Amino acid sequence: MKAVRYHSYGGSDVLVSEEVDRPAAGAGQVVLRVAGTSFNMLDVAIRAGILRQTLSLTFPHIPNCDVAGVVTEVGDGPIGWAVGDAVVGFLPAAADGAAAEYVAAPADVLAVAPRTVGLADAAALPLVGLTAWQALFEHADLKSGQRILINGAGGGVGGYATQLAKRAGADVTATVSPRSRDRVRFRGADRIVDYTSTPLPEALAGQRFDVVLHLVRDSPEQAARLVDLVADGGVLVSTTTPGPDDAGRGVRTRHVLVRNDAAQLAELVARVDAGDLTIDVAERRPLADLAAVHDRAVAGELPGKTILFP
């Protein structure tokens, strides 16, 4: 089969398209024919070796954690899936991923794919959808009637967080760039702040929020300044740069490290099929373009969530 993989850490040039052996299903696994995978900045961090102290790879490595596909083979053990099932999942980051025609996946990380979107597009849901869910409802414990600031709402996590927060009954203020303004407003944000025109602390001077969800990678000093926007007893949740340990005023700080959770993913899928959650895909590209997608992401040029297909 064709796969994109790399034999060492490095720049995007280490990503090469190669002919490799098709995987077989081990115990507790299924093999999926990949319909689509999606790009995440996590893929860049892993490929560049930034996470090598906490995430050990075996080379050569096939990247991409998000997958949508069809079961073609079932391994031994209590699997719960049958050949022909359409599924989505967030694959273990250290294992071979979905940048290939086929991938072996643990059966227990998968959920039934949404029926209301194309199967390849469903790959835009798992990692960022789970990150948004866990940030809002596990780390922030978001409740109806609370005020939330989503800093970086134009990205993949931010888009889902905006929708989920509104459905939970929260009042949502979202920071975006001009190119994301209309999309984020359509997804339910009550107020939009253009962070490119006015620094955030100035644009929101005098305002405080029960929850601040920080999705922008910046310096520890910049992240610490967001504490001033959190109400007494509120929470600053970050998926990127952590907030300070001792924020004062009873403010809690939480750092999100997303994990696989098939039950939560199934809930997200149910919301998609019910029309309560929209999957946004900005572009669809062949898997052979993966290195170019990495370069565009690092340069800040991706228009939004990118799906790649074998």
Short mmCIF file of C-alpha atoms in Angstrom, two decimals:
data_model
loop_
_atom_site.label_atom_id
_atom_site.label_comp_id
_atom_site.label_asym_id
_atom_site.label_seq_id
_atom_site.Cartn_x
_atom_site.Cartn_y
_atom_site.Cartn_z
CA MET A 1 0.00 0.00 0.00
CA LYS A 2 0.98 3.64 -0.30
CA ALA A 3 1.81 5.55 2.89
CA VAL A 4 3.53 8.77 3.88
CA ARG A 5 6.08 8.23 6.62
CA TYR A 6 9.37 9.52 8.02
CA HIS A 7 12.56 7.75 9.06
CA SER A 8 13.87 10.41 11.46
CA TYR A 9 12.80 13.62 13.16
CA GLY A 10 13.24 16.74 11.06
CA GLY A 11 11.61 19.27 8.78
CA SER A 12 8.78 18.59 6.37
CA ASP A 13 11.29 17.15 3.89
CA VAL A 14 11.51 13.95 5.99
CA LEU A 15 7.94 13.10 4.93
CA VAL A 16 8.14 10.70 2.00
CA SER A 17 5.54 8.72 0.08
CA GLU A 18 6.53 5.05 0.00
CA GLU A 19 5.22 1.60 -0.76
CA VAL A 20 4.88 -0.29 2.55
CA ASP A 21 3.35 -3.53 3.77
CA ARG A 22 -0.35 -3.45 4.52
CA PRO A 23 -0.98 -3.86 8.27
CA ALA A 24 -2.71 -6.87 9.80
CA ALA A 25 -5.14 -6.77 12.70
CA GLY A 26 -3.62 -7.81 16.00
CA ALA A 27 -5.55 -8.79 19.10
CA GLY A 28 -8.06 -6.07 19.95
CA GLN A 29 -7.48 -4.30 16.64
CA VAL A 30 -9.24 -3.76 13.34
CA VAL A 31 -7.76 -2.74 10.01
CA LEU A 32 -9.39 0.27 8.36
CA ARG A 33 -9.39 1.27 4.72
CA VAL A 34 -8.69 4.97 5.21
CA ALA A 35 -11.24 7.32 3.68
CA GLY A 36 -9.64 10.42 5.14
CA THR A 37 -7.35 11.79 7.80
CA SER A 38 -7.00 15.37 9.00
CA PHE A 39 -4.00 17.55 9.68
CA ASN A 40 -3.33 18.77 13.24
CA MET A 41 -0.48 20.91 14.55
CA LEU A 42 0.27 17.97 16.85
CA ASP A 43 1.55 16.21 13.73
CA VAL A 44 4.16 18.95 13.23
CA ALA A 45 5.28 18.83 16.87
CA ILE A 46 5.72 15.05 16.72
CA ARG A 47 7.54 15.09 13.37
CA ALA A 48 9.89 17.87 14.48
CA GLY A 49 10.86 15.93 17.62
CA ILE A 50 9.47 18.54 20.00
CA LEU A 51 7.65 15.83 21.97
CA ARG A 52 10.37 13.18 21.84
CA GLN A 53 10.85 13.28 25.64
CA THR A 54 7.24 12.26 26.27
CA LEU A 55 6.32 10.46 23.04
CA SER A 56 8.67 7.75 21.84
CA LEU A 57 8.40 6.79 18.16
CA THR A 58 9.64 3.71 16.35
CA PHE A 59 11.02 4.62 12.93
CA PRO A 60 9.95 4.62 10.20
CA HIS A 61 6.73 6.23 11.44
CA ILE A 62 3.43 6.84 9.66
CA PRO A 63 1.87 10.05 11.05
CA ASN A 64 -1.68 11.38 11.57
CA CYS A 65 -3.88 10.56 14.57
CA ASP A 66 -7.30 11.33 13.10
CA VAL A 67 -8.94 8.69 10.95
CA ALA A 68 -12.22 7.98 9.21
CA GLY A 69 -12.58 4.74 7.32
CA VAL A 70 -14.20 1.35 6.81
CA VAL A 71 -13.36 -1.84 8.70
CA THR A 72 -11.76 -4.44 6.38
CA GLU A 73 -10.34 -6.90 8.92
CA VAL A 74 -11.09 -7.80 12.53
CA GLY A 75 -8.55 -9.18 14.99
CA ASP A 76 -9.01 -11.57 17.90
CA GLY A 77 -10.75 -10.60 21.11
CA PRO A 78 -13.92 -8.72 22.04
CA ILE A 79 -13.88 -6.20 19.17
CA GLY A 80 -17.44 -4.95 18.71
CA TRP A 81 -16.93 -4.10 15.03
CA ALA A 82 -17.62 -5.97 11.80
CA VAL A 83 -16.19 -5.78 8.32
CA GLY A 84 -17.93 -2.95 6.46
CA ASP A 85 -18.53 -0.72 9.49
CA ALA A 86 -17.79 2.98 8.89
CA VAL A 87 -15.93 4.44 11.87
CA VAL A 88 -13.94 7.43 13.13
CA GLY A 89 -11.23 7.56 15.74
CA PHE A 90 -8.34 9.31 17.44
CA LEU A 91 -5.38 6.94 17.11
CA PRO A 92 -2.53 6.59 19.63
CA ALA A 93 0.08 9.16 18.60
CA ALA A 94 3.09 6.86 19.02
CA ALA A 95 1.64 4.12 16.80
CA ASP A 96 1.53 4.16 13.02
CA GLY A 97 -1.22 6.52 11.92
CA ALA A 98 -3.67 7.19 9.14
CA ALA A 99 -1.43 8.79 6.49
CA ALA A 100 -1.82 5.60 4.47
CA GLU A 101 -4.29 3.54 2.50
CA TYR A 102 -4.84 1.22 5.49
CA VAL A 103 -4.21 1.47 9.22
CA ALA A 104 -4.44 -0.97 12.14
CA ALA A 105 -6.43 0.70 14.91
CA PRO A 106 -7.32 -0.29 18.48
CA ALA A 107 -10.99 -1.22 18.39
CA ASP A 108 -11.73 0.58 21.65
CA VAL A 109 -10.80 4.08 20.38
CA LEU A 110 -13.36 4.02 17.54
CA ALA A 111 -16.91 5.31 17.21
CA VAL A 112 -19.52 4.88 14.52
CA ALA A 113 -18.96 7.52 11.84
CA PRO A 114 -21.51 10.31 11.38
CA ARG A 115 -24.18 9.50 8.80
CA THR A 116 -24.82 13.12 7.80
CA VAL A 117 -21.38 14.05 6.43
CA GLY A 118 -19.03 12.46 3.92
CA LEU A 119 -16.89 9.79 5.54
CA ALA A 120 -13.57 11.47 4.72
CA ASP A 121 -14.77 14.76 6.22
CA ALA A 122 -15.62 12.97 9.48
CA ALA A 123 -11.86 12.75 10.10
CA ALA A 124 -12.01 16.46 11.02
CA LEU A 125 -13.84 15.60 14.24
CA PRO A 126 -11.90 13.31 16.63
CA LEU A 127 -8.81 15.10 18.00
CA VAL A 128 -10.08 18.67 17.99
CA GLY A 129 -13.62 17.69 18.97
CA LEU A 130 -12.39 15.69 21.95
CA THR A 131 -10.05 18.50 22.95
CA ALA A 132 -12.92 21.00 22.96
CA TRP A 133 -15.21 18.65 24.89
CA GLN A 134 -12.66 17.81 27.57
CA ALA A 135 -11.57 21.44 27.94
CA LEU A 136 -15.12 22.69 28.45
CA PHE A 137 -16.76 19.96 30.47
CA GLU A 138 -13.94 18.23 32.34
CA HIS A 139 -11.44 21.01 33.01
CA ALA A 140 -13.70 24.10 33.02
CA ASP A 141 -16.89 22.37 34.24
CA LEU A 142 -18.84 24.83 32.06
CA LYS A 143 -22.43 25.51 33.14
CA SER A 144 -25.42 27.18 31.55
CA GLY A 145 -25.48 30.92 32.12
CA GLN A 146 -21.72 31.28 32.54
CA ARG A 147 -19.64 33.70 30.50
CA ILE A 148 -16.79 32.20 28.49
CA LEU A 149 -14.01 33.78 26.46
CA ILE A 150 -12.63 31.52 23.71
CA ASN A 151 -9.25 32.91 22.73
CA GLY A 152 -8.48 31.57 19.25
CA ALA A 153 -11.99 30.55 18.22
CA GLY A 154 -11.13 30.46 14.53
CA GLY A 155 -9.13 27.23 14.79
CA GLY A 156 -10.33 23.65 14.80
CA VAL A 157 -10.73 23.34 18.58
CA GLY A 158 -12.20 26.83 18.80
CA GLY A 159 -14.90 26.11 16.25
CA TYR A 160 -16.16 23.09 18.15
CA ALA A 161 -15.75 24.83 21.52
CA THR A 162 -17.89 27.74 20.32
CA GLN A 163 -20.68 25.42 19.23
CA LEU A 164 -20.54 23.22 22.33
CA ALA A 165 -20.46 26.19 24.71
CA LYS A 166 -23.51 27.78 23.07
CA ARG A 167 -25.41 24.49 23.20
CA ALA A 168 -24.52 24.28 26.90
CA GLY A 169 -26.20 27.64 27.47
CA ALA A 170 -23.07 29.76 27.92
CA ASP A 171 -22.57 33.35 26.79
CA VAL A 172 -19.68 33.19 24.31
CA THR A 173 -17.12 35.86 23.47
CA ALA A 174 -14.71 34.73 20.75
CA THR A 175 -11.41 36.15 19.55
CA VAL A 176 -10.77 35.68 15.82
CA SER A 177 -8.88 37.06 12.86
CA PRO A 178 -10.90 38.75 10.10
CA ARG A 179 -10.92 35.63 7.90
CA SER A 180 -12.69 33.61 10.63
CA ARG A 181 -15.15 36.27 11.80
CA ASP A 182 -18.22 35.26 9.81
CA ARG A 183 -17.75 31.52 10.35
CA VAL A 184 -17.38 31.85 14.13
CA ARG A 185 -20.33 34.22 14.38
CA PHE A 186 -22.43 31.74 12.39
CA ARG A 187 -21.39 29.01 14.82
CA GLY A 188 -23.04 30.95 17.65
CA ALA A 189 -20.60 33.38 19.24
CA ASP A 190 -22.42 36.22 20.98
CA ARG A 191 -19.53 38.67 20.59
CA ILE A 192 -16.53 38.75 18.26
CA VAL A 193 -13.19 40.37 19.11
CA ASP A 194 -10.68 40.96 16.32
CA TYR A 195 -7.37 40.31 18.06
CA THR A 196 -5.43 41.64 15.05
CA SER A 197 -6.72 45.18 15.53
CA THR A 198 -6.53 45.60 19.33
CA PRO A 199 -4.51 43.68 21.95
CA LEU A 200 -6.80 41.40 23.90
CA PRO A 201 -6.29 42.93 27.39
CA GLU A 202 -7.20 46.34 25.95
CA ALA A 203 -10.13 45.13 23.85
CA LEU A 204 -11.70 43.47 26.90
CA ALA A 205 -10.56 45.91 29.59
CA GLY A 206 -12.87 45.85 32.59
CA GLN A 207 -14.53 42.55 31.59
CA ARG A 208 -14.17 39.23 33.35
CA PHE A 209 -15.34 35.74 32.46
CA ASP A 210 -16.21 32.62 34.41
CA VAL A 211 -14.12 30.61 31.95
CA VAL A 212 -11.27 31.65 29.68
CA LEU A 213 -10.34 28.98 27.13
CA HIS A 214 -6.89 29.74 25.72
CA LEU A 215 -6.14 28.10 22.35
CA VAL A 216 -3.32 30.34 21.08
CA ARG A 217 0.35 29.34 21.38
CA ASP A 218 2.23 32.26 22.94
CA SER A 219 4.68 33.08 25.73
CA PRO A 220 4.10 32.21 29.41
CA GLU A 221 3.97 35.97 30.11
CA GLN A 222 1.17 36.48 27.59
CA ALA A 223 -0.75 33.50 28.93
CA ALA A 224 -0.40 34.85 32.48
CA ARG A 225 -1.98 38.15 31.43
CA LEU A 226 -5.20 36.30 30.65
CA VAL A 227 -5.69 35.69 34.36
CA ASP A 228 -6.84 39.33 34.61
CA LEU A 229 -9.79 38.40 32.39
CA VAL A 230 -10.95 35.57 34.68
CA ALA A 231 -13.58 36.30 37.32
CA ASP A 232 -12.85 35.56 40.99
CA GLY A 233 -13.13 31.81 41.47
CA GLY A 234 -13.17 31.22 37.71
CA VAL A 235 -10.90 29.06 35.57
CA LEU A 236 -8.28 29.58 32.87
CA VAL A 237 -8.05 26.48 30.68
CA SER A 238 -5.27 26.23 28.11
CA THR A 239 -4.61 23.71 25.37
CA THR A 240 -1.27 25.40 24.58
CA THR A 241 0.83 27.56 26.93
CA PRO A 242 -0.16 26.76 30.54
CA GLY A 243 -1.29 29.52 32.84
CA PRO A 244 0.50 30.32 36.12
CA ASP A 245 0.22 27.82 38.97
CA ASP A 246 -0.70 30.48 41.52
CA ALA A 247 -3.13 32.85 39.82
CA GLY A 248 -4.71 34.34 42.97
CA ARG A 249 -8.33 35.40 43.61
CA GLY A 250 -9.36 31.75 43.68
CA VAL A 251 -8.70 31.45 39.95
CA ARG A 252 -7.87 27.91 38.86
CA THR A 253 -5.60 27.12 35.92
CA ARG A 254 -5.86 23.90 33.94
CA HIS A 255 -3.78 22.50 31.08
CA VAL A 256 -5.52 20.17 28.61
CA LEU A 257 -3.76 17.06 27.32
CA VAL A 258 -6.36 15.40 25.12
CA ARG A 259 -6.94 11.67 25.52
CA ASN A 260 -8.78 8.99 23.59
CA ASP A 261 -12.37 8.55 24.75
CA ALA A 262 -14.65 6.58 22.46
CA ALA A 263 -17.78 7.37 24.50
CA GLN A 264 -17.17 11.11 24.24
CA LEU A 265 -16.43 10.75 20.52
CA ALA A 266 -19.70 8.86 20.07
CA GLU A 267 -21.51 11.74 21.82
CA LEU A 268 -19.91 14.23 19.43
CA VAL A 269 -20.96 12.09 16.47
CA ALA A 270 -24.54 11.95 17.81
CA ARG A 271 -24.58 15.75 17.99
CA VAL A 272 -23.34 15.99 14.41
CA ASP A 273 -26.10 13.67 13.20
CA ALA A 274 -28.69 15.60 15.25
CA GLY A 275 -27.64 18.88 13.61
CA ASP A 276 -26.31 20.31 16.88
CA LEU A 277 -22.65 20.26 15.83
CA THR A 278 -21.21 21.19 12.45
CA ILE A 279 -18.01 19.78 10.99
CA ASP A 280 -16.09 22.49 9.13
CA VAL A 281 -13.66 21.45 6.40
CA ALA A 282 -11.75 24.19 4.59
CA GLU A 283 -9.95 22.08 2.01
CA ARG A 284 -9.47 18.52 0.81
CA ARG A 285 -6.11 17.40 -0.60
CA PRO A 286 -4.43 14.15 -1.66
CA LEU A 287 -2.21 12.51 0.91
CA ALA A 288 0.83 13.13 -1.28
CA ASP A 289 0.47 16.85 -0.39
CA LEU A 290 1.09 16.21 3.33
CA ALA A 291 4.54 17.86 3.43
CA ALA A 292 3.14 20.98 1.73
CA VAL A 293 0.31 21.08 4.28
CA HIS A 294 2.87 20.97 7.11
CA ASP A 295 4.73 23.90 5.56
CA ARG A 296 1.57 25.96 5.07
CA ALA A 297 0.49 25.28 8.65
CA VAL A 298 3.81 26.43 10.09
CA ALA A 299 3.59 29.57 7.93
CA GLY A 300 0.05 30.25 9.19
CA GLU A 301 -1.40 29.87 5.72
CA LEU A 302 -3.92 27.04 6.14
CA PRO A 303 -7.47 28.35 5.62
CA GLY A 304 -8.91 25.97 8.22
CA LYS A 305 -9.28 22.25 8.79
CA THR A 306 -7.59 20.24 6.04
CA ILE A 307 -8.62 16.72 5.08
CA LEU A 308 -6.17 14.42 3.29
CA PHE A 309 -7.23 11.30 1.43
CA PRO A 310 -5.24 8.35 0.00
#
